[in-house]
């Protein structure tokens, strides 16, 4: 069995009739979208708001009713993957370039369920490069400020061109090697003018980590 699908299917069981659901981005979230789509086809009524244009399209294709951010009143549950989860339940997200909308959804949700396979569980964050979304016109200055925090920086590419986010910004992948002071790095990055948001999701916005295993088992890690 696919461990990502096991986690996604388990999380989707928490979605109830009438809820507004935040929909994530990435290969694990794709399983959640499929599972939600099956439930909707069986009669579940939900409204959903998606963290990326590609997840919007995937959700529409399986019959999920989407609303724009401007119409969201409350988000009951947000289900999304992660690139790394540390022992304190801090996350790195943004491997798929959708971290800004993802953080807005996580911050505004009553419950944020993180769905992963066990390969995402790490002792310390930082092996996965930390994505930071920045405004394009001040890129050079913003890169210098990021480097002052102790990382090397790479402008994410899409073929030969810079990768452009759904919000018309750039993604900088930052190599800190190991991130121990998660709150401090999070705050320092976001204090740089030109940075829109970074991919550190601190434990205060996480509700549960749902870990799927190929055996079909699920482990739920709560704060
Ligand atoms: C997208 C994300 C994803 O949740 C993260 O990259 C995990 O992806 P996958 O489920 O494909 O392993 O943050 O911006």
XYZ file of C-alpha atoms and ligand atoms in Angstrom:
237
model
C 0.000 0.000 0.000
C 1.132 3.562 -0.583
C 2.071 5.181 2.742
C 1.099 8.683 1.563
C -2.333 7.407 0.539
C -2.789 5.665 3.889
C -2.156 8.968 5.717
C -4.366 10.945 3.323
C -7.299 8.521 3.532
C -7.107 8.531 7.342
C -7.126 12.355 7.514
C -10.071 12.679 5.142
C -12.187 10.594 7.546
C -12.194 13.686 9.821
C -14.034 15.760 7.194
C -17.725 16.079 8.007
C -20.780 17.388 6.181
C -20.972 21.183 5.953
C -17.302 21.816 6.651
C -15.061 24.257 4.830
C -11.884 22.363 4.004
C -8.410 23.669 3.180
C -6.802 21.624 0.447
C -3.039 21.184 0.234
C -0.542 20.788 -2.570
C 1.795 17.939 -3.486
C 1.711 14.194 -4.044
C 0.309 13.355 -0.575
C -2.389 16.017 -0.867
C -3.275 14.638 -4.295
C -4.378 11.428 -2.527
C -6.433 13.522 -0.079
C -8.118 15.331 -2.980
C -9.011 11.995 -4.586
C -10.397 10.648 -1.302
C -12.430 13.827 -0.728
C -13.707 13.644 -4.303
C -14.949 10.088 -3.698
C -16.782 11.239 -0.560
C -18.339 14.182 -2.391
C -19.550 11.843 -5.121
C -21.156 9.744 -2.372
C -23.067 12.804 -1.099
C -20.749 14.642 1.311
C -21.344 18.403 1.124
C -18.282 20.561 1.662
C -16.796 23.818 0.463
C -13.057 23.878 -0.173
C -10.314 26.432 -0.594
C -7.109 25.308 -2.277
C -3.473 26.210 -1.618
C -2.469 26.284 -5.286
C -3.850 26.616 -8.763
C -2.930 22.993 -9.529
C -4.789 21.704 -6.461
C -7.756 23.875 -7.422
C -7.805 22.139 -10.806
C -7.422 18.675 -9.277
C -10.247 19.354 -6.817
C -12.546 20.715 -9.516
C -11.869 17.616 -11.623
C -13.202 15.343 -8.873
C -16.308 17.468 -8.241
C -15.260 19.384 -5.099
C -16.922 22.809 -4.790
C -14.243 25.486 -4.427
C -14.515 28.976 -3.033
C -11.944 31.775 -3.414
C -9.977 33.062 -0.396
C -12.143 36.196 -0.414
C -15.261 34.136 0.390
C -13.796 32.050 3.204
C -15.413 32.738 6.568
C -13.885 29.952 8.570
C -11.766 26.917 7.723
C -12.758 23.882 9.771
C -9.943 21.625 8.717
C -6.855 21.936 6.550
C -5.145 18.794 5.261
C -1.693 19.017 3.673
C 1.674 17.305 3.401
C 5.098 18.449 4.571
C 8.701 18.127 3.476
C 10.120 17.595 6.971
C 8.600 17.150 10.440
C 10.925 17.417 13.445
C 10.576 15.864 16.891
C 8.883 19.031 18.250
C 6.348 19.030 15.342
C 7.851 22.002 13.538
C 7.652 21.618 9.752
C 9.353 22.622 6.558
C 6.843 23.065 3.746
C 6.960 24.623 0.314
C 8.692 21.931 -1.710
C 5.858 22.407 -4.195
C 6.222 26.191 -4.127
C 2.839 26.825 -2.497
C 4.008 27.827 0.991
C 2.370 31.271 1.138
C -1.180 30.088 0.502
C -0.439 27.020 2.620
C 0.586 29.132 5.579
C -2.472 31.362 5.242
C -4.665 28.246 5.300
C -2.812 26.669 8.226
C -2.912 29.894 10.251
C -6.636 30.371 9.692
C -7.781 26.783 10.222
C -9.367 25.396 13.348
C -7.464 22.161 12.749
C -4.380 21.506 10.615
C -3.739 17.834 9.837
C -0.308 17.119 8.378
C -0.169 13.961 6.268
C 3.198 12.291 5.668
C 4.980 9.015 5.194
C 7.674 8.176 7.713
C 10.497 9.414 5.442
C 9.459 12.966 6.396
C 10.161 12.481 10.113
C 13.547 13.960 11.092
C 15.396 14.801 14.276
C 16.281 18.354 13.133
C 14.953 20.424 10.230
C 17.269 21.631 7.496
C 18.362 18.773 5.290
C 15.485 19.758 3.022
C 16.298 23.261 1.732
C 14.035 25.864 3.324
C 11.854 27.583 0.699
C 11.346 31.336 1.098
C 8.934 33.285 -1.112
C 10.262 36.734 -2.025
C 9.240 39.760 -4.090
C 11.131 39.634 -7.431
C 12.200 43.273 -7.871
C 14.459 43.387 -4.793
C 15.863 39.885 -5.205
C 19.582 40.710 -4.966
C 19.217 42.711 -1.731
C 16.908 40.140 -0.202
C 19.352 37.323 -1.025
C 22.159 39.177 0.785
C 19.994 39.574 3.881
C 19.027 35.901 3.845
C 22.696 34.891 3.569
C 23.497 37.031 6.638
C 21.301 34.601 8.618
C 23.799 31.831 7.884
C 22.465 30.056 4.821
C 23.445 29.650 1.201
C 20.737 30.538 -1.282
C 19.514 29.201 -4.622
C 16.871 30.829 -6.764
C 14.446 28.012 -7.644
C 14.361 27.340 -11.372
C 11.669 26.088 -13.697
C 13.801 24.815 -16.570
C 15.985 27.730 -17.611
C 13.727 30.384 -16.082
C 13.167 31.280 -12.428
C 10.201 29.448 -10.901
C 7.276 31.863 -10.455
C 4.737 31.170 -7.699
C 0.951 31.415 -8.029
C 1.384 34.853 -6.403
C 3.879 36.044 -9.066
C 6.861 35.822 -6.693
C 10.163 33.896 -6.566
C 11.171 30.983 -4.340
C 14.623 30.990 -2.754
C 15.774 27.604 -1.433
C 17.948 28.254 1.615
C 20.505 25.765 2.901
C 20.953 26.211 6.670
C 22.286 22.611 7.023
C 20.506 22.280 10.369
C 17.769 24.492 11.845
C 17.636 24.262 15.625
C 16.259 27.659 16.681
C 13.134 27.282 14.571
C 11.152 30.207 16.027
C 14.122 32.526 15.818
C 14.994 31.672 12.195
C 11.312 31.938 11.283
C 11.061 35.432 12.745
C 14.406 36.633 11.391
C 13.550 35.577 7.838
C 10.122 37.182 7.904
C 11.603 40.415 9.290
C 13.556 40.953 6.040
C 11.755 43.464 3.795
C 11.207 41.725 0.470
C 10.418 38.362 2.059
C 6.766 37.449 1.712
C 6.791 34.240 3.799
C 9.007 31.295 4.624
C 8.397 27.543 4.720
C 8.915 27.031 8.449
C 5.573 26.075 9.994
C 6.081 26.229 13.731
C 4.353 23.711 15.985
C 1.789 26.241 17.234
C -0.169 26.012 13.966
C 0.006 22.210 13.683
C -2.789 20.105 15.215
C -1.787 16.527 14.377
C 0.796 14.694 12.320
C -0.678 11.658 10.589
C 2.007 9.219 9.512
C 1.089 6.491 7.046
C 3.018 3.239 6.636
C 3.095 0.799 3.723
C 1.782 -1.906 6.065
C -1.471 0.074 6.257
C -0.759 1.270 9.795
C -1.266 4.880 10.842
C 0.466 6.696 13.675
C -1.080 9.939 14.919
C 1.301 12.327 16.681
C -0.390 15.036 18.744
C 1.076 17.949 20.655
C 3.941 22.008 -1.256
C 4.214 21.365 0.060
C 3.998 19.894 0.148
O 3.098 19.626 1.153
C 5.310 19.231 0.437
O 6.246 19.613 -0.557
C 5.180 17.700 0.471
O 4.979 17.228 -0.807
P 4.687 15.702 -1.099
O 3.383 15.378 -0.483
O 4.665 15.615 -2.616
O 5.814 14.883 -0.518
O 4.578 21.970 1.032
O 4.312 23.361 -1.259
